[in-house]
Amino acid sequence: MKKIKIFLLAASMSLFSCDAWLDLEPEFVQDAENFFLTPEDYERAVIGVYDLMQANYLHVWIGEIASDNSIAGGESVFDTQGLHEIDGMRHGGINAELRDVMRFNYAGIARANFVFENENNIDFPAKERLMAEISFIRAYYYFILVKYFGDMPLIIDRRASINEVREIDRTPKEEIYAQIERDLDRAINVLSWTTQETGRITKGAAMALKGKVLLYQNKFAQAAQVFDELITTNQAGYGLVSDMSTMWLVVNQNGPEDVFTIQHSGLQGGDYGCLVCLQGNPAPGFHAIRNFVGPFYGDGNSYNLPTQNLYDFFGNDPRREITILDLDAWIAQQPNPGQISYAIGAGGHTGFFNNKYIKRDFERGLPDDDLTSPLNYRAIRFADVLLMAAEAFAQTGNDARARIELNKVRQRAGVPDITSSGAQLLEDIYRERRLELSGEGYRFWDLVRTGKAAEAIQGFQVGKHELFPIPQFEIDLAGGRWRQNPGY
C-alpha cells in the first residue's frame, strides 16, 4: 500500500516559515485565488492539514515529563529549558515548548479552515472523504489545545485575519468540545473502516478519538456506547499483536493494533531549527543514549528518561523491559560489555531510557539521524481503546464488561486476570493504563483527568497545574485580551 507523503504547503497556509525544507514552485505562480480549482488542489491542501500532526514529539515529551514517569534529561538543564521547567512544575507563560504546542496546532487548524472556506468551489467524487479527513484532524488539533490550555479561541470554516486577533476571545471549553464532537461525527459518518493509503484517517480512528474525547469530559455512558460499537463492529480487524516485545520495531508498524497512527519517514532530513518540518520522528533520536558506542541502539540526546518510580512500579510485570531500557543491566548481559560506552548528560540521569520510542542502529534514517527516525507515533492503539472502554464501562456500573476488556490487555501481557469490582476495579484499570501505556505520552493527562495528579507529581498545585499557561507571546499579540490561566 502507498504511504501518504507528508509535506508543507506554501507559507501562506502556515503561521511560521520552514522555507529551507520546501520544494517551492516559482514565486507568484499560485495563490489562494487560483487554487482549489481541481481535485489535485484539494488533495494537496489536505496533505498540508495532515502535516502539522508531525508535532507529536511534543506530546510524548510533555505527557511523560510532566508526570511521575520521566525526567527531562538532556545535555544540561538549559538544553530545551522549557521541558526542565515542566519537569519541576516551574513552567510559566514564557516556555518555548508550550508555545510550539499552541502555534503548531493553530497552524493546522488554519490549514483545515482554509480548505473548508473553499469546500464548495467544485465537486468531485473524493471530496466528501477529504473533508471528513480534515474534520477529524481539526478535531484532533482542538482536542490537544483544550487539553493543554482549557478555553481557547474557536475558529471554524474560515481563516482569521490579522486585524481580528485583538478582537477574538477565548471560547469556553464546553463549546470547543461540542465542535470537536461535531467534526468527529462528520468523519465517522463518511469515512470507511479501511483505506488504500496507509496513514489516512479511517472510521475506526474517528470513533476511537470520539470515545476518548467523551471520556475526558466524563461523559462515560456516551463513551461506553462508542467504544462498544467500535469493539464489536470492528470491520477494520483491530486486535492486540501477540508479541508486544517486537511491536515497537519499524518493521512491525501499521499492524492490527494501530488505530490512529501518525506516519513518519526516514527519507528526508532537516535540522534542529524546525522539528515540526521533519518527515522523520525526532523523539527516538532525542530519547536515545548520549554518545553511545555499542550494538543494537544508536546514540542520541538522552531526553525523557524514565524514573526509578516508574521502574519500581512495574515490579515483575513483563512489560517493564518492553517499556524501559535499564542500560547498565542491558550492557552487563552483552557478550562484550567492556567495549560498550556512553555518556551521562548534565540534565539528569536515571539509568533508564524510553524503550518504545528509541533510536535503534538498524532503524536509522538519513543524516542527521537524530531527527529522521521512521518510527511512527501511535496516537491511539487498540490496547488503549480496550482500556478506555473498560474505564467507561466501570464508570457506568458494567463491571463484568469492564473486566472483559481489561483482561484482554492483561492476557496479552501474560499476567493474571483482574477479578475486582466497584471502586477497586476502577483503580485497577488506572493502574493498568500505566503498565501498558507508559512512555507513550498519556500519563500526565490520565493523572489530571482522574484527579490523581497532586498525589503523584511533586510540586503539582491543585487548581493551577491541571492546565498549562497560555503563552505570554500570544497574550501580547491579542493585545492582552486573554486572561492567563489561574495561578500563572
Short mmCIF file of C-alpha atoms in Angstrom, two decimals:
data_model
loop_
_atom_site.label_atom_id
_atom_site.label_comp_id
_atom_site.label_asym_id
_atom_site.label_seq_id
_atom_site.Cartn_x
_atom_site.Cartn_y
_atom_site.Cartn_z
CA MET A 1 0.00 0.00 0.00
CA LYS A 2 1.07 3.55 -0.58
CA LYS A 3 2.02 5.83 2.28
CA ILE A 4 0.84 9.39 2.38
CA LYS A 5 3.80 11.66 1.71
CA ILE A 6 3.82 14.46 4.28
CA PHE A 7 5.00 17.86 3.05
CA LEU A 8 4.38 21.53 3.76
CA LEU A 9 2.20 23.69 1.55
CA ALA A 10 3.13 27.23 0.66
CA ALA A 11 3.90 29.51 3.57
CA SER A 12 0.56 31.27 3.14
CA MET A 13 -1.10 28.25 4.75
CA SER A 14 1.19 28.29 7.79
CA LEU A 15 1.81 30.54 10.75
CA PHE A 16 5.57 30.05 10.57
CA SER A 17 8.24 29.61 7.95
CA CYS A 18 10.14 26.44 7.08
CA ASP A 19 11.22 27.50 3.59
CA ALA A 20 14.59 25.79 3.89
CA TRP A 21 12.88 22.40 3.64
CA LEU A 22 10.36 23.23 0.93
CA ASP A 23 10.49 22.42 -2.73
CA LEU A 24 8.59 25.57 -3.68
CA GLU A 25 7.15 26.45 -7.05
CA PRO A 26 8.41 29.74 -8.56
CA GLU A 27 7.27 32.79 -6.63
CA PHE A 28 3.81 34.16 -7.51
CA VAL A 29 2.83 31.13 -9.61
CA GLN A 30 -0.07 30.13 -7.38
CA ASP A 31 -2.10 31.86 -4.69
CA ALA A 32 -5.46 31.43 -2.98
CA GLU A 33 -7.37 32.94 -5.89
CA ASN A 34 -6.22 30.32 -8.41
CA PHE A 35 -6.11 27.35 -6.05
CA PHE A 36 -8.91 24.87 -5.23
CA LEU A 37 -9.81 24.57 -8.90
CA THR A 38 -9.02 20.88 -9.35
CA PRO A 39 -9.29 17.71 -7.24
CA GLU A 40 -5.50 17.66 -7.10
CA ASP A 41 -5.53 21.08 -5.40
CA TYR A 42 -7.78 19.75 -2.66
CA GLU A 43 -5.63 16.65 -2.24
CA ARG A 44 -2.50 18.76 -1.82
CA ALA A 45 -4.23 21.04 0.67
CA VAL A 46 -5.49 18.10 2.74
CA ILE A 47 -1.98 16.64 2.91
CA GLY A 48 -0.92 20.03 4.27
CA VAL A 49 -3.51 19.66 7.04
CA TYR A 50 -2.09 16.25 7.94
CA ASP A 51 1.39 17.73 8.10
CA LEU A 52 1.11 19.55 11.43
CA MET A 53 0.40 16.27 13.22
CA GLN A 54 4.20 15.87 12.97
CA ALA A 55 4.36 17.83 16.25
CA ASN A 56 3.54 14.61 18.13
CA TYR A 57 7.06 14.51 19.63
CA LEU A 58 5.97 17.36 21.94
CA HIS A 59 3.11 15.28 23.33
CA VAL A 60 5.35 12.29 24.04
CA TRP A 61 7.77 14.56 25.88
CA ILE A 62 5.32 16.69 27.82
CA GLY A 63 2.86 13.90 28.61
CA GLU A 64 5.65 11.88 30.24
CA ILE A 65 7.95 14.57 31.67
CA ALA A 66 5.10 16.49 33.35
CA SER A 67 4.14 13.26 35.14
CA ASP A 68 5.89 10.88 37.51
CA ASN A 69 7.05 8.74 34.58
CA SER A 70 10.08 10.68 33.32
CA ILE A 71 12.56 13.47 33.86
CA ALA A 72 13.59 15.91 31.14
CA GLY A 73 17.25 14.80 30.84
CA GLY A 74 19.39 16.15 28.01
CA GLU A 75 22.81 17.78 27.84
CA SER A 76 22.09 20.29 30.61
CA VAL A 77 19.22 21.98 32.44
CA PHE A 78 19.39 24.66 29.74
CA ASP A 79 19.01 22.08 26.95
CA THR A 80 15.36 22.54 25.98
CA GLN A 81 14.86 24.53 29.16
CA GLY A 82 11.09 24.51 28.85
CA LEU A 83 10.99 20.75 29.43
CA HIS A 84 13.02 21.13 32.61
CA GLU A 85 10.61 23.79 33.83
CA ILE A 86 7.68 21.46 33.13
CA ASP A 87 9.54 18.62 34.86
CA GLY A 88 9.79 20.71 38.03
CA MET A 89 6.30 22.24 37.75
CA ARG A 90 8.02 25.64 37.39
CA HIS A 91 6.67 26.44 33.93
CA GLY A 92 5.08 29.78 33.15
CA GLY A 93 3.96 31.87 30.21
CA ILE A 94 7.46 32.01 28.68
CA ASN A 95 8.04 28.44 27.53
CA ALA A 96 9.15 27.53 24.03
CA GLU A 97 7.67 24.03 24.03
CA LEU A 98 4.25 25.18 25.21
CA ARG A 99 4.24 27.97 22.65
CA ASP A 100 5.04 25.39 19.97
CA VAL A 101 2.06 23.31 21.09
CA MET A 102 -0.22 26.29 20.66
CA ARG A 103 1.09 27.67 17.39
CA PHE A 104 1.59 24.35 15.61
CA ASN A 105 -1.94 23.21 16.38
CA TYR A 106 -3.45 26.53 15.38
CA ALA A 107 -1.38 26.39 12.20
CA GLY A 108 -3.01 23.03 11.47
CA ILE A 109 -6.45 24.44 12.23
CA ALA A 110 -5.78 27.39 9.92
CA ARG A 111 -4.88 24.99 7.12
CA ALA A 112 -8.04 22.98 7.70
CA ASN A 113 -10.17 26.13 7.78
CA PHE A 114 -8.61 27.31 4.53
CA VAL A 115 -9.87 24.13 2.86
CA PHE A 116 -13.31 24.44 4.49
CA GLU A 117 -13.54 28.03 3.17
CA ASN A 118 -13.26 26.64 -0.32
CA GLU A 119 -15.23 23.44 0.21
CA ASN A 120 -17.92 24.31 -2.34
CA ASN A 121 -15.72 25.59 -5.16
CA ILE A 122 -16.03 22.38 -7.18
CA ASP A 123 -17.47 18.89 -6.82
CA PHE A 124 -15.58 15.65 -7.38
CA PRO A 125 -16.01 12.07 -6.13
CA ALA A 126 -13.37 12.12 -3.38
CA LYS A 127 -14.32 15.48 -1.88
CA GLU A 128 -16.54 14.22 0.95
CA ARG A 129 -13.86 11.80 2.06
CA LEU A 130 -11.20 14.51 2.05
CA MET A 131 -13.41 16.91 4.01
CA ALA A 132 -14.17 14.15 6.52
CA GLU A 133 -10.46 13.51 6.98
CA ILE A 134 -9.70 17.13 7.80
CA SER A 135 -12.78 17.27 10.05
CA PHE A 136 -11.08 14.57 12.11
CA ILE A 137 -7.72 16.32 12.06
CA ARG A 138 -9.20 19.67 13.08
CA ALA A 139 -10.94 17.90 15.95
CA TYR A 140 -7.61 16.35 16.94
CA TYR A 141 -5.85 19.73 16.93
CA TYR A 142 -8.58 21.34 19.02
CA PHE A 143 -8.57 18.41 21.44
CA ILE A 144 -4.86 18.94 22.06
CA LEU A 145 -5.39 22.66 22.63
CA VAL A 146 -8.29 22.24 25.05
CA LYS A 147 -6.35 19.56 26.99
CA TYR A 148 -3.35 21.80 27.40
CA PHE A 149 -4.91 25.23 27.81
CA GLY A 150 -8.66 24.91 28.50
CA ASP A 151 -10.69 27.75 26.98
CA MET A 152 -9.22 28.77 23.62
CA PRO A 153 -10.38 30.83 20.62
CA LEU A 154 -12.64 28.67 18.46
CA ILE A 155 -12.40 29.48 14.77
CA ILE A 156 -14.07 27.21 12.23
CA ASP A 157 -14.51 27.12 8.46
CA ARG A 158 -12.58 30.33 7.87
CA ARG A 159 -9.21 31.90 8.46
CA ALA A 160 -8.94 34.73 10.96
CA SER A 161 -7.39 37.91 9.61
CA ILE A 162 -4.55 39.66 11.40
CA ASN A 163 -6.91 42.52 12.22
CA GLU A 164 -9.18 40.12 14.13
CA VAL A 165 -6.50 38.91 16.55
CA ARG A 166 -7.20 41.65 19.06
CA GLU A 167 -10.96 41.01 18.87
CA ILE A 168 -11.17 37.25 19.33
CA ASP A 169 -11.93 35.98 22.83
CA ARG A 170 -11.21 32.60 24.38
CA THR A 171 -14.15 30.26 23.84
CA PRO A 172 -15.41 28.16 26.79
CA LYS A 173 -14.01 24.65 26.55
CA GLU A 174 -17.53 23.16 26.54
CA GLU A 175 -18.19 24.85 23.19
CA ILE A 176 -14.87 23.63 21.83
CA TYR A 177 -15.69 20.07 22.87
CA ALA A 178 -19.08 20.37 21.17
CA GLN A 179 -17.35 21.39 17.92
CA ILE A 180 -14.84 18.55 18.30
CA GLU A 181 -17.73 16.09 18.59
CA ARG A 182 -19.44 17.55 15.51
CA ASP A 183 -16.27 17.25 13.47
CA LEU A 184 -15.74 13.66 14.60
CA ASP A 185 -19.34 12.76 13.81
CA ARG A 186 -18.84 14.00 10.27
CA ALA A 187 -15.72 11.87 9.97
CA ILE A 188 -17.45 8.78 11.41
CA ASN A 189 -20.42 9.13 9.07
CA VAL A 190 -18.32 9.45 5.91
CA LEU A 191 -15.08 7.53 6.34
CA SER A 192 -14.54 3.83 5.67
CA TRP A 193 -13.04 1.28 8.05
CA THR A 194 -10.06 0.73 5.77
CA THR A 195 -8.12 2.84 3.29
CA GLN A 196 -5.92 2.20 0.27
CA GLU A 197 -3.21 4.59 1.50
CA THR A 198 -1.54 3.80 4.80
CA GLY A 199 -1.80 6.73 7.17
CA ARG A 200 -5.12 8.18 6.08
CA ILE A 201 -7.77 8.67 8.75
CA THR A 202 -10.38 5.92 8.99
CA LYS A 203 -13.78 5.44 10.60
CA GLY A 204 -12.23 3.44 13.42
CA ALA A 205 -9.74 6.19 14.21
CA ALA A 206 -12.57 8.73 14.36
CA MET A 207 -14.61 6.50 16.67
CA ALA A 208 -11.63 5.92 18.95
CA LEU A 209 -10.89 9.64 19.21
CA LYS A 210 -14.54 10.45 19.85
CA GLY A 211 -14.66 7.89 22.66
CA LYS A 212 -11.53 9.45 24.15
CA VAL A 213 -12.95 12.96 23.87
CA LEU A 214 -16.12 11.83 25.65
CA LEU A 215 -14.08 10.12 28.36
CA TYR A 216 -12.12 13.32 29.00
CA GLN A 217 -15.44 15.11 29.54
CA ASN A 218 -16.65 12.43 31.98
CA LYS A 219 -19.44 11.51 29.54
CA PHE A 220 -18.97 7.89 30.49
CA ALA A 221 -22.24 6.44 29.17
CA GLN A 222 -21.73 8.01 25.75
CA ALA A 223 -18.10 6.92 25.68
CA ALA A 224 -19.10 3.36 26.57
CA GLN A 225 -21.56 3.33 23.68
CA VAL A 226 -18.94 4.50 21.17
CA PHE A 227 -16.31 2.05 22.40
CA ASP A 228 -18.81 -0.81 22.41
CA GLU A 229 -19.67 -0.17 18.77
CA LEU A 230 -16.01 0.13 17.81
CA ILE A 231 -15.01 -3.10 19.55
CA THR A 232 -17.98 -5.22 18.50
CA THR A 233 -18.27 -3.98 14.90
CA ASN A 234 -14.55 -3.68 14.20
CA GLN A 235 -14.65 -4.07 10.43
CA ALA A 236 -11.03 -2.93 10.31
CA GLY A 237 -9.84 -6.08 12.09
CA TYR A 238 -8.22 -4.33 15.05
CA GLY A 239 -6.60 -6.58 17.61
CA LEU A 240 -3.71 -6.99 20.03
CA VAL A 241 -0.50 -8.24 18.47
CA SER A 242 0.69 -11.42 20.11
CA ASP A 243 4.29 -10.35 20.71
CA MET A 244 4.37 -6.94 22.35
CA SER A 245 8.17 -7.05 22.62
CA THR A 246 8.56 -6.57 18.86
CA MET A 247 5.61 -4.26 18.32
CA TRP A 248 7.80 -1.15 18.62
CA LEU A 249 10.10 -2.09 15.75
CA VAL A 250 9.67 -0.19 12.48
CA VAL A 251 9.16 -3.44 10.58
CA ASN A 252 6.00 -4.16 12.59
CA GLN A 253 4.29 -0.80 12.13
CA ASN A 254 0.80 -0.31 10.72
CA GLY A 255 -0.45 -3.62 12.06
CA PRO A 256 -3.74 -4.64 13.67
CA GLU A 257 -3.07 -2.70 16.89
CA ASP A 258 -2.66 0.63 15.06
CA VAL A 259 -5.96 2.51 15.22
CA PHE A 260 -4.76 6.10 14.82
CA THR A 261 -1.11 6.31 13.83
CA ILE A 262 0.85 9.36 12.67
CA GLN A 263 3.24 8.32 9.93
CA HIS A 264 6.93 9.18 9.75
CA SER A 265 9.61 8.61 7.15
CA GLY A 266 13.38 8.49 7.44
CA LEU A 267 13.87 9.56 3.83
CA GLN A 268 14.06 13.33 4.26
CA GLY A 269 16.36 15.30 6.51
CA GLY A 270 16.23 18.68 8.19
CA ASP A 271 17.80 20.35 11.18
CA TYR A 272 17.09 21.41 14.72
CA GLY A 273 15.66 24.76 13.66
CA CYS A 274 12.27 23.30 12.75
CA LEU A 275 11.48 19.88 14.19
CA VAL A 276 7.85 20.04 13.02
CA CYS A 277 9.14 20.43 9.45
CA LEU A 278 10.67 16.95 9.51
CA GLN A 279 9.18 13.89 7.90
CA GLY A 280 11.09 11.79 10.41
CA ASN A 281 10.19 11.37 14.06
CA PRO A 282 12.69 13.28 16.23
CA ALA A 283 11.59 11.67 19.50
CA PRO A 284 13.56 8.39 19.15
CA GLY A 285 16.81 10.24 18.49
CA PHE A 286 16.23 12.64 21.36
CA HIS A 287 15.42 9.68 23.63
CA ALA A 288 18.49 7.70 22.59
CA ILE A 289 21.65 7.15 24.64
CA ARG A 290 24.14 10.03 24.72
CA ASN A 291 27.44 9.22 22.94
CA PHE A 292 26.53 5.54 22.84
CA VAL A 293 29.07 3.17 21.33
CA GLY A 294 27.80 -0.38 21.09
CA PRO A 295 25.35 -2.76 19.41
CA PHE A 296 21.61 -2.55 18.69
CA TYR A 297 20.94 1.03 19.84
CA GLY A 298 22.03 4.34 18.34
CA ASP A 299 23.48 7.38 20.04
CA GLY A 300 21.26 10.37 20.86
CA ASN A 301 20.41 13.12 23.30
CA SER A 302 19.13 11.30 26.44
CA TYR A 303 15.81 13.14 26.78
CA ASN A 304 12.65 11.96 28.52
CA LEU A 305 14.32 9.48 30.86
CA PRO A 306 12.07 7.09 32.82
CA THR A 307 12.17 7.45 36.60
CA GLN A 308 13.06 4.96 39.29
CA ASN A 309 9.45 5.37 40.43
CA LEU A 310 8.18 4.03 37.12
CA TYR A 311 10.71 1.21 37.01
CA ASP A 312 9.75 0.07 40.51
CA PHE A 313 6.04 0.38 39.72
CA PHE A 314 6.27 -2.46 37.21
CA GLY A 315 7.66 -4.96 39.69
CA ASN A 316 7.90 -8.26 37.81
CA ASP A 317 5.43 -7.28 35.10
CA PRO A 318 6.99 -8.39 31.77
CA ARG A 319 6.10 -5.07 30.20
CA ARG A 320 8.87 -3.37 32.18
CA GLU A 321 11.63 -4.47 29.78
CA ILE A 322 9.45 -3.57 26.79
CA THR A 323 8.86 -0.07 28.14
CA ILE A 324 12.13 0.74 29.91
CA LEU A 325 15.73 0.11 28.91
CA ASP A 326 17.79 -0.41 32.08
CA LEU A 327 21.00 0.48 30.33
CA ASP A 328 23.65 -0.81 32.75
CA ALA A 329 21.78 -4.08 33.26
CA TRP A 330 21.45 -4.50 29.49
CA ILE A 331 25.16 -3.78 28.94
CA ALA A 332 26.09 -6.37 31.57
CA GLN A 333 24.17 -9.01 29.60
CA GLN A 334 26.05 -8.36 26.35
CA PRO A 335 28.94 -10.62 25.25
CA ASN A 336 31.41 -7.70 25.16
CA PRO A 337 30.27 -5.25 27.89
CA GLY A 338 33.73 -3.68 28.20
CA GLN A 339 33.51 -2.41 24.63
CA ILE A 340 30.22 -0.56 25.20
CA SER A 341 30.30 3.02 26.43
CA TYR A 342 28.01 6.02 26.82
CA ALA A 343 27.97 9.49 28.37
CA ILE A 344 25.75 10.99 31.05
CA GLY A 345 24.12 14.33 30.33
CA ALA A 346 24.12 17.07 32.95
CA GLY A 347 20.38 17.50 32.50
CA GLY A 348 19.76 14.48 34.69
CA HIS A 349 20.36 10.75 34.55
CA THR A 350 18.28 7.86 35.86
CA GLY A 351 19.97 4.95 34.12
CA PHE A 352 16.74 4.28 32.23
CA PHE A 353 15.63 5.05 28.66
CA ASN A 354 12.30 5.00 26.80
CA ASN A 355 12.49 1.64 25.05
CA LYS A 356 9.38 2.19 22.92
CA TYR A 357 10.47 5.33 21.10
CA ILE A 358 14.26 4.99 20.87
CA LYS A 359 16.80 5.03 18.06
CA ARG A 360 17.97 1.56 17.08
CA ASP A 361 21.04 1.03 14.98
CA PHE A 362 19.15 -0.81 12.23
CA GLU A 363 16.35 1.79 12.02
CA ARG A 364 18.32 4.93 11.26
CA GLY A 365 17.01 7.48 8.79
CA LEU A 366 19.06 9.85 6.69
CA PRO A 367 21.62 12.05 8.46
CA ASP A 368 21.14 13.76 10.87
CA ASP A 369 19.57 10.50 12.07
CA ASP A 370 18.71 12.03 15.43
CA LEU A 371 15.90 13.73 13.51
CA THR A 372 14.87 11.23 10.87
CA SER A 373 13.57 8.13 12.60
CA PRO A 374 10.96 6.24 10.54
CA LEU A 375 9.27 5.10 13.77
CA ASN A 376 5.60 6.10 13.67
CA TYR A 377 3.73 7.65 16.59
CA ARG A 378 0.82 5.54 17.79
CA ALA A 379 -1.62 8.25 18.89
CA ILE A 380 -4.27 5.63 19.76
CA ARG A 381 -3.62 1.90 19.67
CA PHE A 382 -6.12 -0.87 20.28
CA ALA A 383 -4.86 -1.65 23.80
CA ASP A 384 -5.65 1.97 24.70
CA VAL A 385 -9.13 1.56 23.18
CA LEU A 386 -9.77 -1.52 25.31
CA LEU A 387 -8.60 0.21 28.49
CA MET A 388 -10.64 3.34 27.77
CA ALA A 389 -13.63 1.11 27.13
CA ALA A 390 -13.02 -0.73 30.42
CA GLU A 391 -12.93 2.59 32.23
CA ALA A 392 -16.15 3.81 30.61
CA PHE A 393 -17.94 0.53 31.43
CA ALA A 394 -16.69 0.57 35.03
CA GLN A 395 -17.82 4.16 35.47
CA THR A 396 -21.32 3.19 34.34
CA GLY A 397 -21.62 0.14 36.59
CA ASN A 398 -20.96 -2.54 33.97
CA ASP A 399 -18.13 -4.21 35.87
CA ALA A 400 -18.42 -7.51 34.01
CA ARG A 401 -17.83 -5.90 30.63
CA ALA A 402 -15.09 -3.70 32.08
CA ARG A 403 -13.21 -6.79 33.30
CA ILE A 404 -13.53 -8.43 29.89
CA GLU A 405 -11.85 -5.54 28.08
CA LEU A 406 -9.26 -5.00 30.82
CA ASN A 407 -8.29 -8.66 30.92
CA LYS A 408 -7.79 -8.83 27.15
CA VAL A 409 -4.86 -6.48 27.67
CA ARG A 410 -3.55 -8.37 30.69
CA GLN A 411 -3.82 -11.74 28.96
CA ARG A 412 -1.70 -10.47 26.08
CA ALA A 413 0.88 -9.32 28.63
CA GLY A 414 0.86 -12.75 30.29
CA VAL A 415 -0.29 -11.55 33.72
CA PRO A 416 -3.27 -12.82 35.80
CA ASP A 417 -6.80 -11.63 35.22
CA ILE A 418 -8.34 -8.92 37.40
CA THR A 419 -11.41 -10.05 39.38
CA SER A 420 -12.20 -6.89 41.37
CA SER A 421 -15.36 -4.79 41.24
CA GLY A 422 -16.54 -1.29 42.01
CA ALA A 423 -14.02 1.33 43.11
CA GLN A 424 -11.19 -1.21 43.24
CA LEU A 425 -11.83 -2.24 39.63
CA LEU A 426 -11.54 1.38 38.55
CA GLU A 427 -8.23 1.68 40.42
CA ASP A 428 -7.02 -1.49 38.71
CA ILE A 429 -7.88 -0.01 35.31
CA TYR A 430 -5.94 3.18 36.09
CA ARG A 431 -3.00 1.06 37.23
CA GLU A 432 -3.19 -1.00 34.04
CA ARG A 433 -3.03 2.13 31.92
CA ARG A 434 0.34 2.98 33.43
CA LEU A 435 1.64 -0.56 32.98
CA GLU A 436 0.52 -0.77 29.37
CA LEU A 437 0.91 2.77 28.05
CA SER A 438 3.89 4.34 29.84
CA GLY A 439 6.35 6.02 27.51
CA GLU A 440 3.63 6.95 25.02
CA GLY A 441 2.67 10.41 26.30
CA TYR A 442 -0.62 9.71 28.13
CA ARG A 443 0.37 9.62 31.79
CA PHE A 444 0.06 13.31 32.75
CA TRP A 445 -3.40 13.58 31.21
CA ASP A 446 -4.56 10.38 32.93
CA LEU A 447 -3.45 11.76 36.29
CA VAL A 448 -5.14 15.10 35.72
CA ARG A 449 -8.47 13.82 34.48
CA THR A 450 -8.74 11.22 37.26
CA GLY A 451 -7.84 13.71 40.00
CA LYS A 452 -4.65 11.86 40.98
CA ALA A 453 -2.03 14.33 39.79
CA ALA A 454 -1.37 16.01 43.14
CA GLU A 455 -0.56 12.75 44.89
CA ALA A 456 1.70 11.52 42.08
CA ILE A 457 3.55 14.62 40.82
CA GLN A 458 5.91 16.53 43.09
CA GLY A 459 5.12 20.26 43.03
CA PHE A 460 1.71 19.86 41.40
CA GLN A 461 -0.71 22.52 42.65
CA VAL A 462 -4.43 21.75 42.52
CA GLY A 463 -6.31 24.49 40.74
CA LYS A 464 -3.25 25.51 38.72
CA HIS A 465 -1.36 22.71 37.06
CA GLU A 466 -4.37 20.93 35.55
CA LEU A 467 -3.84 23.38 32.68
CA PHE A 468 -0.70 24.81 31.17
CA PRO A 469 -0.27 28.60 30.88
CA ILE A 470 -1.28 30.47 27.75
CA PRO A 471 1.99 31.55 26.09
CA GLN A 472 2.61 35.17 27.04
CA PHE A 473 3.66 35.98 23.48
CA GLU A 474 0.18 35.04 22.26
CA ILE A 475 -1.48 37.07 25.02
CA ASP A 476 0.58 40.06 23.93
CA LEU A 477 -0.39 39.51 20.28
CA ALA A 478 -4.03 39.56 21.37
CA GLY A 479 -3.46 42.93 23.00
CA GLY A 480 -3.73 41.48 26.48
CA ARG A 481 -7.32 40.48 25.80
CA TRP A 482 -6.87 36.91 27.01
CA ARG A 483 -6.72 36.32 30.74
CA GLN A 484 -3.95 33.96 31.80
CA ASN A 485 -4.93 30.58 33.26
CA PRO A 486 -5.29 30.56 37.07
CA GLY A 487 -2.11 30.53 39.14
CA TYR A 488 0.31 31.62 36.41
#
